[in-house]
mmCIF file with all atom_site columns, C-alpha atoms in Angstrom:
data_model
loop_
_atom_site.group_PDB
_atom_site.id
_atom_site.type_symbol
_atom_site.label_atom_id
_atom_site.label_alt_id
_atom_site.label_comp_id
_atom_site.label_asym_id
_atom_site.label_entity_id
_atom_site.label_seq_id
_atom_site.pdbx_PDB_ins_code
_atom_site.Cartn_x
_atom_site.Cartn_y
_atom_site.Cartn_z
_atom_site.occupancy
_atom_site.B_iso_or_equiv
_atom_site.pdbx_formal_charge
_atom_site.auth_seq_id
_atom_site.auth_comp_id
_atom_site.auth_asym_id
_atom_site.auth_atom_id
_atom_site.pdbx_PDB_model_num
ATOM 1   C CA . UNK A 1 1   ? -6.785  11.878  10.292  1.00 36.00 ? 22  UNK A CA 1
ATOM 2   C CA . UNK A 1 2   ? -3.789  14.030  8.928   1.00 37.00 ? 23  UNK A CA 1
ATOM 3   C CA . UNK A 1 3   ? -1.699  11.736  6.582   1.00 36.00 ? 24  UNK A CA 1
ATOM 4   C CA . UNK A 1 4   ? 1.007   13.294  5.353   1.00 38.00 ? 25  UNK A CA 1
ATOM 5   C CA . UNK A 1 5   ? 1.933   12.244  1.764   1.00 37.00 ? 26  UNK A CA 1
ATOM 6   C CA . UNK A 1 6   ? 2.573   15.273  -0.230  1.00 41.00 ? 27  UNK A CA 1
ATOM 7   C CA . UNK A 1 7   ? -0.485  16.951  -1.873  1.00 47.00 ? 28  UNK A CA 1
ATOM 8   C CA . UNK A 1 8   ? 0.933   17.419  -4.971  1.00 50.00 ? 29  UNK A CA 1
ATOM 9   C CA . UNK A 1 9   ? -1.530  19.145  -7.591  1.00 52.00 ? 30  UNK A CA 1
ATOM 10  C CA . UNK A 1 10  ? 0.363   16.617  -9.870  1.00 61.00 ? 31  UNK A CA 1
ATOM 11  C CA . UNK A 1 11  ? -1.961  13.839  -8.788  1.00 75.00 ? 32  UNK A CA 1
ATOM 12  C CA . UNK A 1 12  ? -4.936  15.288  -9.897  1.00 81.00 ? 33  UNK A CA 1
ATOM 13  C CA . UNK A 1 13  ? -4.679  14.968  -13.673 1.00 86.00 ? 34  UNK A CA 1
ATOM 14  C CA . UNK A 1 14  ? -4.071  11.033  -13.003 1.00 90.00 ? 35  UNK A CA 1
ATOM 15  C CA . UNK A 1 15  ? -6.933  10.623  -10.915 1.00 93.00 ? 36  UNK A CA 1
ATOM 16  C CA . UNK A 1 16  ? -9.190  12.081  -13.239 1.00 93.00 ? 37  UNK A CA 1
ATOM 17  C CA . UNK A 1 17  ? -7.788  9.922   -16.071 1.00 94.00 ? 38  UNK A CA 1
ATOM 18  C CA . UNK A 1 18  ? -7.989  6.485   -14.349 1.00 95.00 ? 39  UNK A CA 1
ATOM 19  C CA . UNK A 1 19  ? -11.170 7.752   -13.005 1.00 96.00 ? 40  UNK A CA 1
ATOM 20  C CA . UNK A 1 20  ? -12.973 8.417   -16.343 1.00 96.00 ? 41  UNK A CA 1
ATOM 21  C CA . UNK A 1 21  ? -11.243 4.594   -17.495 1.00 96.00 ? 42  UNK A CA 1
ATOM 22  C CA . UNK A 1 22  ? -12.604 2.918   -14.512 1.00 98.00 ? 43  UNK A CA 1
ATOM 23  C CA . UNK A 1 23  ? -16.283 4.258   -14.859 1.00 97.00 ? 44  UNK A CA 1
ATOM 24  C CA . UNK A 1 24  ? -16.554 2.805   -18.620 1.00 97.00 ? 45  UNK A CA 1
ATOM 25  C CA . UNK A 1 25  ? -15.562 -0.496  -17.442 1.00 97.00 ? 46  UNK A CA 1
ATOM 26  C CA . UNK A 1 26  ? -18.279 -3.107  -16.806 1.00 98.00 ? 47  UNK A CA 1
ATOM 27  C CA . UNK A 1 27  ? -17.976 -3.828  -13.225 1.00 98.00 ? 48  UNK A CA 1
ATOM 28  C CA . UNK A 1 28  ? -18.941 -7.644  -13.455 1.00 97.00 ? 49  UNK A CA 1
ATOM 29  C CA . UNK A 1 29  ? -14.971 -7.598  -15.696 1.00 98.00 ? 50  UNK A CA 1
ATOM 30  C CA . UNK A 1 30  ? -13.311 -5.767  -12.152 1.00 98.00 ? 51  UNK A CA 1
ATOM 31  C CA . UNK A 1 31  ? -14.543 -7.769  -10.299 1.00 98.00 ? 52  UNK A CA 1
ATOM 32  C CA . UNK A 1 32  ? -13.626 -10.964 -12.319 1.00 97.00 ? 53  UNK A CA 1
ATOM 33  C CA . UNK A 1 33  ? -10.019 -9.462  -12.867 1.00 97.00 ? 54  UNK A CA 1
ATOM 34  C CA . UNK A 1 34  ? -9.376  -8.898  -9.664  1.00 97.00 ? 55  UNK A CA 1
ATOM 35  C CA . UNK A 1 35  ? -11.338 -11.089 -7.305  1.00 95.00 ? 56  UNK A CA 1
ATOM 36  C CA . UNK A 1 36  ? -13.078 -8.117  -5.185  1.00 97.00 ? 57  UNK A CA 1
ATOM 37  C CA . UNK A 1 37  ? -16.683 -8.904  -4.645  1.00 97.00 ? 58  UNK A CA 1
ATOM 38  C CA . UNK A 1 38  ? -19.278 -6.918  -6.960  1.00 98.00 ? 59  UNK A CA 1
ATOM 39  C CA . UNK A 1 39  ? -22.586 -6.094  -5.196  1.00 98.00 ? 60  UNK A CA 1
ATOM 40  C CA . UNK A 1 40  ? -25.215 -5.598  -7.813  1.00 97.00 ? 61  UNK A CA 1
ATOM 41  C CA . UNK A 1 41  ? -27.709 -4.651  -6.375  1.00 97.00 ? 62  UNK A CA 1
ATOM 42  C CA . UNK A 1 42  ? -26.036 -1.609  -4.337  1.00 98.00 ? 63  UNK A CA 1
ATOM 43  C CA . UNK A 1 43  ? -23.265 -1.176  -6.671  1.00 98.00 ? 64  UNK A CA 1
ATOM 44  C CA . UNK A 1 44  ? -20.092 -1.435  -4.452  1.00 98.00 ? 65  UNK A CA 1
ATOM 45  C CA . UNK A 1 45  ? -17.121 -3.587  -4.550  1.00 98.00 ? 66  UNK A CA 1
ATOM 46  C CA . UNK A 1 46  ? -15.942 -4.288  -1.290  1.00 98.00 ? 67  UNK A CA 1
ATOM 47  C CA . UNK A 1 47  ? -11.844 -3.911  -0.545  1.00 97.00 ? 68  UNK A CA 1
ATOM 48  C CA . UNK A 1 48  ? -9.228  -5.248  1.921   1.00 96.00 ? 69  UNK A CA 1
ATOM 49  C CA . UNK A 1 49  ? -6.547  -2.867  2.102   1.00 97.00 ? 70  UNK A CA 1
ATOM 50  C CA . UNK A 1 50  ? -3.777  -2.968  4.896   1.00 95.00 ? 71  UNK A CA 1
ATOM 51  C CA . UNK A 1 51  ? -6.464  -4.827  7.110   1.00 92.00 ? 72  UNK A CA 1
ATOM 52  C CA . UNK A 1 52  ? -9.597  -2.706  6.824   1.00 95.00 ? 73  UNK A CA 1
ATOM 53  C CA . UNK A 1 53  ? -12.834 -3.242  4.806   1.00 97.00 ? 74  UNK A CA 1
ATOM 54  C CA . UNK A 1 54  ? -13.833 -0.396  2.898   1.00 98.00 ? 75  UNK A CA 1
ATOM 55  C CA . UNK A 1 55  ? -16.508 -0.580  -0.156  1.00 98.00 ? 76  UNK A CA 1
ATOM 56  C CA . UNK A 1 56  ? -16.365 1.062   -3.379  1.00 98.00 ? 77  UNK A CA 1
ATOM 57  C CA . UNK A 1 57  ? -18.976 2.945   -5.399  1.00 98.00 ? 78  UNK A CA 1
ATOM 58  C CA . UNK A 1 58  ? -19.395 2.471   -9.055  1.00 98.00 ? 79  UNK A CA 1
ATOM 59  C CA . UNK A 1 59  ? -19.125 4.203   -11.041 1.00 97.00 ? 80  UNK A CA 1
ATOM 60  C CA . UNK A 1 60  ? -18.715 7.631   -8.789  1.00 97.00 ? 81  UNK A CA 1
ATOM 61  C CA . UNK A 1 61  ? -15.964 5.974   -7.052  1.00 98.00 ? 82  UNK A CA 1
ATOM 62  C CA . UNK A 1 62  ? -16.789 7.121   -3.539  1.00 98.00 ? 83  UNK A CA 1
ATOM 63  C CA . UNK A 1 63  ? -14.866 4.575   -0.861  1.00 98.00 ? 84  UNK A CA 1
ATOM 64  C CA . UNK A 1 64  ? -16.337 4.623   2.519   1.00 98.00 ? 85  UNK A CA 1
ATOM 65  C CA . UNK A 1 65  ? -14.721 2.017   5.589   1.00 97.00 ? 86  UNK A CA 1
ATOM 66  C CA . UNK A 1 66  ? -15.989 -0.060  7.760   1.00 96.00 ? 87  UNK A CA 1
ATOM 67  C CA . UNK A 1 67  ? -15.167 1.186   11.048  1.00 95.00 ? 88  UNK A CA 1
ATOM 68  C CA . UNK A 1 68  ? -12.193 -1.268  12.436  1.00 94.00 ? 89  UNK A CA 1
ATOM 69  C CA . UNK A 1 69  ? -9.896  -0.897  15.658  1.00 90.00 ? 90  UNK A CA 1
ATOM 70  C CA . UNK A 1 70  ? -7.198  0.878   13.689  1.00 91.00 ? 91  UNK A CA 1
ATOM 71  C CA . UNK A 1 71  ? -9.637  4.140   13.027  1.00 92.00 ? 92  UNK A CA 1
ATOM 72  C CA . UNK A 1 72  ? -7.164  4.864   10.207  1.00 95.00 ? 93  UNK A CA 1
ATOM 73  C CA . UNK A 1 73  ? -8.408  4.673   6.655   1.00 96.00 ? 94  UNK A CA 1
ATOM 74  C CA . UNK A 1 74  ? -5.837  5.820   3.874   1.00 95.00 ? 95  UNK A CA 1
ATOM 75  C CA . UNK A 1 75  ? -7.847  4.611   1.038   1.00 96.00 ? 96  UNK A CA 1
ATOM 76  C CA . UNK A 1 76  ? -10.652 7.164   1.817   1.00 94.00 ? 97  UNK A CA 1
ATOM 77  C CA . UNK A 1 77  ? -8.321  9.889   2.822   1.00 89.00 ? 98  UNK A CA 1
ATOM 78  C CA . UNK A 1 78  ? -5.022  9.469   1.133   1.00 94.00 ? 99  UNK A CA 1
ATOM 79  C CA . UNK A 1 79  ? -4.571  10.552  -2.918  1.00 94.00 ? 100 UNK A CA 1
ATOM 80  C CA . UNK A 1 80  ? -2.007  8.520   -3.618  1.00 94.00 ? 101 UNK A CA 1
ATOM 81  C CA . UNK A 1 81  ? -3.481  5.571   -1.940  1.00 96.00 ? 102 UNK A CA 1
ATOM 82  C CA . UNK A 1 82  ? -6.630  6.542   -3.994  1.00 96.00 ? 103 UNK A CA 1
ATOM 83  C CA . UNK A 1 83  ? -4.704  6.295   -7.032  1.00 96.00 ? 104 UNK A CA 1
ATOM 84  C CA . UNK A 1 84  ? -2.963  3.238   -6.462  1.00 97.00 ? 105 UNK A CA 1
ATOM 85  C CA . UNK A 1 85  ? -6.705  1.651   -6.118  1.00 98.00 ? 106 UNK A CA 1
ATOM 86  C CA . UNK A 1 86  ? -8.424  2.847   -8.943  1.00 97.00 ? 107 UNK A CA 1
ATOM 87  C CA . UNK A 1 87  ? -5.664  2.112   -11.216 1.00 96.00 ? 108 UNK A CA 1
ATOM 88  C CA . UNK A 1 88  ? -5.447  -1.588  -9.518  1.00 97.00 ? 109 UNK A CA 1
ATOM 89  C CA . UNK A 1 89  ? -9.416  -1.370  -10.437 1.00 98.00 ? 110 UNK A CA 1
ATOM 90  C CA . UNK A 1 90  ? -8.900  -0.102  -14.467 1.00 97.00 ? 111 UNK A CA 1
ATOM 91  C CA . UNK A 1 91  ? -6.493  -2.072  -15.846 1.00 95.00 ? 112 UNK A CA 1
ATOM 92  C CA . UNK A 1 92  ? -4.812  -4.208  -13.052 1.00 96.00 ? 113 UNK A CA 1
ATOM 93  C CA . UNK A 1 93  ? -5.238  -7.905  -12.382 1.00 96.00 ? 114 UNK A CA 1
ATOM 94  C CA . UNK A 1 94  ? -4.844  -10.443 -9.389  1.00 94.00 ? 115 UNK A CA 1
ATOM 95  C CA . UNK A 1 95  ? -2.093  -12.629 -9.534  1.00 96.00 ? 116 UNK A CA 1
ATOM 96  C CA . UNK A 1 96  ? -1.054  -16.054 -7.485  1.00 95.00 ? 117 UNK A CA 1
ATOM 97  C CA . UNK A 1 97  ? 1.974   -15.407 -4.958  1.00 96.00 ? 118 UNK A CA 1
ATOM 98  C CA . UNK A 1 98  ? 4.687   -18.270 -5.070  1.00 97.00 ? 119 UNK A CA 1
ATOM 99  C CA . UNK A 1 99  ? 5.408   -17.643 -1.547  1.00 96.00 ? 120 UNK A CA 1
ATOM 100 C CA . UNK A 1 100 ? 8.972   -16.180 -2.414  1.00 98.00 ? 121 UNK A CA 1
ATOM 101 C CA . UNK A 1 101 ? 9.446   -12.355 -1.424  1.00 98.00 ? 122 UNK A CA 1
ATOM 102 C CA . UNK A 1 102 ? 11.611  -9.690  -3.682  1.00 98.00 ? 123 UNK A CA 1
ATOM 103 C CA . UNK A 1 103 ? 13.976  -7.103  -2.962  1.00 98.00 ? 124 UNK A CA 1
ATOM 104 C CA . UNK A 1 104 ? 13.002  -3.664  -5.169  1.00 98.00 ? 125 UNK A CA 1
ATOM 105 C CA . UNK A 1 105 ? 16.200  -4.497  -6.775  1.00 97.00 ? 126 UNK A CA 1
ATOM 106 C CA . UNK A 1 106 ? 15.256  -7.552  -8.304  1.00 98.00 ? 127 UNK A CA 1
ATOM 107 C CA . UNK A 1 107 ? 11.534  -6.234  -9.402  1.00 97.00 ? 128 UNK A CA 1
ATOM 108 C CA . UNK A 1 108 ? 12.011  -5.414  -13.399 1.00 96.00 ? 129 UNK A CA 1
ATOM 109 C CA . UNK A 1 109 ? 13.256  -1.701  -13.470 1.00 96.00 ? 130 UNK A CA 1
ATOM 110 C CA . UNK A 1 110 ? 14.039  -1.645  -9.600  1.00 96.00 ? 131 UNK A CA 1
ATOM 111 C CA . UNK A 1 111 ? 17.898  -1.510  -10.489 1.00 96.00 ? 132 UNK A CA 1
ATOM 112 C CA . UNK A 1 112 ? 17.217  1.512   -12.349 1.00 95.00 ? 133 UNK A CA 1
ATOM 113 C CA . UNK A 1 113 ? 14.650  3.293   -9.636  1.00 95.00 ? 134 UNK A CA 1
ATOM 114 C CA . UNK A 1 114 ? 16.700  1.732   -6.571  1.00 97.00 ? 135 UNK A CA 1
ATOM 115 C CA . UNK A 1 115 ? 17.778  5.185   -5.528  1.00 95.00 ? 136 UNK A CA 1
ATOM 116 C CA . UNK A 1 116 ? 14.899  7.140   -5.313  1.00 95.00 ? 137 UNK A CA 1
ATOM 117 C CA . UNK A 1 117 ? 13.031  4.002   -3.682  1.00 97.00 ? 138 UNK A CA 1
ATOM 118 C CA . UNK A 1 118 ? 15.903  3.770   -1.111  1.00 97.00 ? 139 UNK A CA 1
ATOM 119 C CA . UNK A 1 119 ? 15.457  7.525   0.420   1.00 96.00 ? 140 UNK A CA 1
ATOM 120 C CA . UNK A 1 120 ? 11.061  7.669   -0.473  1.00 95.00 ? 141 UNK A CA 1
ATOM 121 C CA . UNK A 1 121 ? 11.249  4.265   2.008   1.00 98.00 ? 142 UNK A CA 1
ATOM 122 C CA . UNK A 1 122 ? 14.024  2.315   3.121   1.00 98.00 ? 143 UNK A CA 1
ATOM 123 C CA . UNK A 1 123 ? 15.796  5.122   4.630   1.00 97.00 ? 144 UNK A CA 1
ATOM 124 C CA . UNK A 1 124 ? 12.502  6.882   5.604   1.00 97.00 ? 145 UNK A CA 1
ATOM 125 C CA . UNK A 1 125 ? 11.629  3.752   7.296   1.00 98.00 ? 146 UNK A CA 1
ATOM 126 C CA . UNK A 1 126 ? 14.957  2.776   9.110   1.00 98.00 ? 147 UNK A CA 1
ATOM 127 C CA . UNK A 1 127 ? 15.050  6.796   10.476  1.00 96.00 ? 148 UNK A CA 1
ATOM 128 C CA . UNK A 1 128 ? 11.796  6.673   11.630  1.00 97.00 ? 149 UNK A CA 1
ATOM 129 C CA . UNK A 1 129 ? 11.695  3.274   13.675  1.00 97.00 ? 150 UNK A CA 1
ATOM 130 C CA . UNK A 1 130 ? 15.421  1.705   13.341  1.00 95.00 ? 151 UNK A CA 1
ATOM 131 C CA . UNK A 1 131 ? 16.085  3.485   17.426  1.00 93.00 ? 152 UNK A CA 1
ATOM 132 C CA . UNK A 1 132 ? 12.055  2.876   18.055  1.00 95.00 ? 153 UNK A CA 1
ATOM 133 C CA . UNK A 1 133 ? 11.613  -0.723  18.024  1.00 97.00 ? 154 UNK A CA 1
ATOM 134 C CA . UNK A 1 134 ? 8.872   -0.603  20.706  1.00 97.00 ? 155 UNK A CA 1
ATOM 135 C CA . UNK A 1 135 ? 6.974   1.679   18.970  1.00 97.00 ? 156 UNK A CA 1
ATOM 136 C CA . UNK A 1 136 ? 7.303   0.138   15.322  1.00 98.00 ? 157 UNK A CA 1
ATOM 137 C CA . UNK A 1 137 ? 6.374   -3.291  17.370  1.00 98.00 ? 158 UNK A CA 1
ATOM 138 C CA . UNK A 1 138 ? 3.066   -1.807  18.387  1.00 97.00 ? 159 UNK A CA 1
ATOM 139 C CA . UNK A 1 139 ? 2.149   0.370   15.115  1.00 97.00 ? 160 UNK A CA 1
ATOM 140 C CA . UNK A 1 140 ? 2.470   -3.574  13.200  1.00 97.00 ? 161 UNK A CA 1
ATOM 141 C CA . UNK A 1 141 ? 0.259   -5.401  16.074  1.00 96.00 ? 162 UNK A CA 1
ATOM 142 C CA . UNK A 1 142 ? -2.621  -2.518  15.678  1.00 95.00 ? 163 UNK A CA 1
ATOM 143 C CA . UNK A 1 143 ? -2.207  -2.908  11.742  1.00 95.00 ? 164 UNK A CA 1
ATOM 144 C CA . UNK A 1 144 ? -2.766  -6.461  12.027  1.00 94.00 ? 165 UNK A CA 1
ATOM 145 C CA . UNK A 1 145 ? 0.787   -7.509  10.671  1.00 97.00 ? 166 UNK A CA 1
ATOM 146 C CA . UNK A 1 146 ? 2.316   -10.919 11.573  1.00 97.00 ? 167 UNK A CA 1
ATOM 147 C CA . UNK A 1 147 ? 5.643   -10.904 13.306  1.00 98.00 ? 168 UNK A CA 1
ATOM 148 C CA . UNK A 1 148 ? 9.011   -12.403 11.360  1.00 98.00 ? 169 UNK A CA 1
ATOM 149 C CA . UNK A 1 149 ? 12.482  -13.949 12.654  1.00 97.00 ? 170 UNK A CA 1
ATOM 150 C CA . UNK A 1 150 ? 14.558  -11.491 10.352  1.00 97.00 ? 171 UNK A CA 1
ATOM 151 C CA . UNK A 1 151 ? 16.709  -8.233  11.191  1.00 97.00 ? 172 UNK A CA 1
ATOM 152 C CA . UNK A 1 152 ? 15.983  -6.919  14.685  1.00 97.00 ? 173 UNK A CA 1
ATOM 153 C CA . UNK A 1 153 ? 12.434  -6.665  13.849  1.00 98.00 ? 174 UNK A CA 1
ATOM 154 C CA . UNK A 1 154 ? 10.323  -7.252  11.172  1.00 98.00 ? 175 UNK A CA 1
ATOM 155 C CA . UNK A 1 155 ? 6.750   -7.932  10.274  1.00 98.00 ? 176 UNK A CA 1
ATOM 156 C CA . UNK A 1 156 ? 4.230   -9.504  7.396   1.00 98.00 ? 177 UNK A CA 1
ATOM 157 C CA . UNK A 1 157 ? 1.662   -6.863  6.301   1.00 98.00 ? 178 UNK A CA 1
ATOM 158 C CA . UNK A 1 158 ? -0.802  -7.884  4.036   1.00 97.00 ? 179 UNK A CA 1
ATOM 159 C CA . UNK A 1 159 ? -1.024  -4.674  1.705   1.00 98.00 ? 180 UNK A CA 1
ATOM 160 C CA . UNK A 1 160 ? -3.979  -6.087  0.176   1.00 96.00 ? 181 UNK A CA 1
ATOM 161 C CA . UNK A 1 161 ? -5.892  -9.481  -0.694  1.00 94.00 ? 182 UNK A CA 1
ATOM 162 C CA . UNK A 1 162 ? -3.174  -11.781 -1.591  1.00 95.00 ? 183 UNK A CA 1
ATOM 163 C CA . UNK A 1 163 ? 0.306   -9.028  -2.027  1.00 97.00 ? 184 UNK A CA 1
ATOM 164 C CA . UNK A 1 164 ? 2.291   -8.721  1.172   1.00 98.00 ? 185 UNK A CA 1
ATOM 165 C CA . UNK A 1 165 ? 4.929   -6.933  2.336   1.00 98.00 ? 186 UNK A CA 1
ATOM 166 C CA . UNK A 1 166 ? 7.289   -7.643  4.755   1.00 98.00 ? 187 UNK A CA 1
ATOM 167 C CA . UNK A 1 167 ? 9.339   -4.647  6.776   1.00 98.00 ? 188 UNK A CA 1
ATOM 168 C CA . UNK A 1 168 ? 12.176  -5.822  8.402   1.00 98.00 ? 189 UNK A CA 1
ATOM 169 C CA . UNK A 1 169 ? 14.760  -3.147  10.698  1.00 98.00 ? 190 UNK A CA 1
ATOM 170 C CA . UNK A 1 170 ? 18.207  -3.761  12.227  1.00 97.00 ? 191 UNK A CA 1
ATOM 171 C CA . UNK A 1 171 ? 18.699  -1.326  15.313  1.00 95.00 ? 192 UNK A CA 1
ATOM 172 C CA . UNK A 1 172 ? 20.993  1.452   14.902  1.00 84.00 ? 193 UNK A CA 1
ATOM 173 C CA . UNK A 1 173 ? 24.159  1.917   17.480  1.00 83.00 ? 194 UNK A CA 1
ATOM 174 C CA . UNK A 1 174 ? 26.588  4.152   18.350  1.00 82.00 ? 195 UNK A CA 1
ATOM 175 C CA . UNK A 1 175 ? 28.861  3.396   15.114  1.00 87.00 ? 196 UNK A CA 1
ATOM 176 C CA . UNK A 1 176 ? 26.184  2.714   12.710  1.00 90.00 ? 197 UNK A CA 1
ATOM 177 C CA . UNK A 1 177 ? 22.867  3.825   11.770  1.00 94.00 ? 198 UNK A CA 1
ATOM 178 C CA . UNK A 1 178 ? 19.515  2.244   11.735  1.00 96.00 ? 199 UNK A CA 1
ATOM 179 C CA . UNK A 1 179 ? 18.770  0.153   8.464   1.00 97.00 ? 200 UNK A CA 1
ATOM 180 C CA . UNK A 1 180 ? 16.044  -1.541  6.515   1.00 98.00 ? 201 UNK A CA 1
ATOM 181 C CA . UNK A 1 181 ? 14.922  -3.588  4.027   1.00 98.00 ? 202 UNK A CA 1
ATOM 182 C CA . UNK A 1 182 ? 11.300  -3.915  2.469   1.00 98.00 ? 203 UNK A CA 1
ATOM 183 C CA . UNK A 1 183 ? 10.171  -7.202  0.889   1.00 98.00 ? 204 UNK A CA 1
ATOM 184 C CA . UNK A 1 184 ? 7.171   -7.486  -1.875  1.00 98.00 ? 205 UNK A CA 1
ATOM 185 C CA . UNK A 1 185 ? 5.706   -10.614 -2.369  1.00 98.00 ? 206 UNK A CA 1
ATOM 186 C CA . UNK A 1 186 ? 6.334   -11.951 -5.831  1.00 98.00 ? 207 UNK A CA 1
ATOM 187 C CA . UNK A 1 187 ? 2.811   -11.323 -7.490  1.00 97.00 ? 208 UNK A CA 1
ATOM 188 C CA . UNK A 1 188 ? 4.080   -7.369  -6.799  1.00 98.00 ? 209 UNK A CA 1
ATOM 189 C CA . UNK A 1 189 ? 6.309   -7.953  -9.658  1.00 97.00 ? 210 UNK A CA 1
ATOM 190 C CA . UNK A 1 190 ? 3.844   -9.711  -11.874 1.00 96.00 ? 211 UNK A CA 1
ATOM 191 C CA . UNK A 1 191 ? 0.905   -6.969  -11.192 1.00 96.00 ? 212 UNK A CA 1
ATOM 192 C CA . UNK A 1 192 ? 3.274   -3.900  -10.673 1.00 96.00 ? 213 UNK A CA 1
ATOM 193 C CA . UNK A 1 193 ? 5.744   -1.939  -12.328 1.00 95.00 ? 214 UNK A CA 1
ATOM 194 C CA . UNK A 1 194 ? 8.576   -0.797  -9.613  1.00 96.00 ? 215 UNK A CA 1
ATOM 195 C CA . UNK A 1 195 ? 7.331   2.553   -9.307  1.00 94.00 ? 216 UNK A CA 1
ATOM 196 C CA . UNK A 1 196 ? 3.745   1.134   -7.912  1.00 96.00 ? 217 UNK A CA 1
ATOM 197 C CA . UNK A 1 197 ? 6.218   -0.573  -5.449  1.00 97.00 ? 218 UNK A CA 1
ATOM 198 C CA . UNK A 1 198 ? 7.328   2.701   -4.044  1.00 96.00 ? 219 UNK A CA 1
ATOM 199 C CA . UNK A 1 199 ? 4.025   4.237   -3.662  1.00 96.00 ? 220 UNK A CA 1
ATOM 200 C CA . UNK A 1 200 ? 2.736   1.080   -2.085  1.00 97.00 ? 221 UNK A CA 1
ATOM 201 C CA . UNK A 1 201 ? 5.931   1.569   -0.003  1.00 98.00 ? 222 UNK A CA 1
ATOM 202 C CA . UNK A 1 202 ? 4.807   4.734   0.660   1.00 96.00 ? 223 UNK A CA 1
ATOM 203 C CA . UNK A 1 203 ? 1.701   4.415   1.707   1.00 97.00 ? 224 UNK A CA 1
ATOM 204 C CA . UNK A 1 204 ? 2.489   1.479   4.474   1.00 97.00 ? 225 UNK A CA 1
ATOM 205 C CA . UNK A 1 205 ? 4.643   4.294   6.027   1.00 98.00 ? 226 UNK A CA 1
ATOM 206 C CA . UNK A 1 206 ? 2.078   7.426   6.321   1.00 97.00 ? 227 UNK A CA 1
ATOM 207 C CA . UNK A 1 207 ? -0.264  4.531   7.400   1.00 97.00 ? 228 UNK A CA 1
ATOM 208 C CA . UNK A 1 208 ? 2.101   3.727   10.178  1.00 97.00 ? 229 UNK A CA 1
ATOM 209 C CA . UNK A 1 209 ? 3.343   6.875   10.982  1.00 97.00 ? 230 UNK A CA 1
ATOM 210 C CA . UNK A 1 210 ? -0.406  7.881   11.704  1.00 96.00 ? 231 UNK A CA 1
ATOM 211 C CA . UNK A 1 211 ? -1.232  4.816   13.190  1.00 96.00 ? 232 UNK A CA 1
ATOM 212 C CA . UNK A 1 212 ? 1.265   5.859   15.727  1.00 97.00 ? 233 UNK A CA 1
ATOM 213 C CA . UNK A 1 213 ? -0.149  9.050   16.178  1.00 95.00 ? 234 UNK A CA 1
ATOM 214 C CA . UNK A 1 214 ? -3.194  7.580   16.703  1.00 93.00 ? 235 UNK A CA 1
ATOM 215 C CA . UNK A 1 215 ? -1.776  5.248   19.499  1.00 93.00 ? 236 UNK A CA 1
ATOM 216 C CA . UNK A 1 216 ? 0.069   7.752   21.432  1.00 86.00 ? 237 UNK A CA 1
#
C-alpha cells in the first residue's frame, strides 16, 4: 500500500534513537505503562491502532497485522506512524479520558503551533473531503469510526486504545470553501505534546486517503 507521508531522511535519526531507548526497557514496565498486553512467552505486545490489531516484537521492534477488512496497515508501513508508536512505547504513558474533546488550540503549545497544524490537517482535510462527503462517509464506516451530529459530517475514530479523535467537515459552496475542525480527546493533552497531535493528525489522513484508494 503506497502511503504518502513524506519520506523524509529526517526521520531516521529519531527512529534509531527511540529505537535503541525502547529495546533497554523491561517490557513487563511497557506494558504496565501503557496497558498493551505483553506476551512472554513469544515476546510481542499486541496494539490497537485506528481499528486494526497488529503485534509488536521486542526488542527488534518488528510490527506485523492481523489481517482485518480495511487491508490498510500504517503502523507496519508508515515511518511516521512507526515513530509515533515506539515513542508512545519508550517513554509514553496511558491516561484516563474525561470524555471532553479539545481543539489543537487549547492543547498546551497549540496556540503557538496552530498554523502549521491548520495547513498539515485542517485544511488538508477540509480540501480533500469538504465537496466529497460520500466518499469521506464511506472511508470512516471501513475505518470503523462512529458517526457524530456536528458540522455536515463528522465521525469518532478511535486513534488508539482509549485517545479518540473526532473529524468533523462543513460542505463547501459556491461563496465559501470547505472547512474543518479536528477534535482530540482530552488524555491527547495529558500524554502528548501538540506536535504529536499533528502527526497523529497526520497519520488519520494518509490512512484515509489510502483507505479510499483502496475502496475505489
Amino acid at each position: 500500500m503506497d502511503f504518502d507521508y513524506a519520506k523524509d531522511s529526517k526521520e531516521q535519526r529519531p527512529y534509531e534513537y527511540y529505537l535503541k531507548t525502547y529495546q533497554e526497557i523491561d517490557p513487563k514496565e511497557i506494558s504496565e505503562r501503557t496497558g498493551f498486553f505483553y506476551d512472554e512467552e513469544k515476546k510481542v505486545f499486541t496494539v490497537v491502532f485506528m481499528g486494526s490489531t497488529y503485534e509488536i516484537s521486542f526488542p527488534d521492534y518488528k510490527i506485523s497485522h492481523k489481517e482485518d477488512e480495511k487491508g490498510v496497515y500504517p503502523l507496519e508501513e508508515a515511518m511516521n506512524a512507526k515513530i509515533f508508536m515506539v515513542r508512545y512505547l519508550s517513554e509514553k504513558a496511558k491516561a484516563p479520558s474525561s470524555g471532553k474533546f479539545l481543539t489543537y488550540r487549547e492543547v498546551p503549545w497549540g496556540e503557538v503551533y496552530f498554523r502549521q497544524f491548520q495547513g498539515r490537517c485542517l485544511m488538508r482535510l477540509a480540501f480533500s473531503y469538504g465537496n466529497k462527503l460520500e466518499a469521506f462517509k464511506k472511508v470512516m464506516t471501513a475505518m470503523g469510526a462512529k458517526p457524530l451530529e456536528q458540522g455536515d459530517c463528522a465521525f469518532e475514530l478511535e486513534f488508539m486504545e482509549g485517545f479518540f479523535i473526532r473529524l468533523i467537515l462543513w460542505e463547501g459552496d459556491d461563496e465559501f470553501p470547505p472547512s474543518s475542525q479536528i477534535l482530540f480527546s482530552d488524555n491527547f493533552a495529558v500524554t502528548f505534546a501538540a506536535e504529536d497531535l499533528a502527526v497523529a493528525g497526520d497519520i488519520c489522513i494518509n490512512m484515509m486517503k489510502a483507505v479510499e484508494r483502496k475502496l475505489s
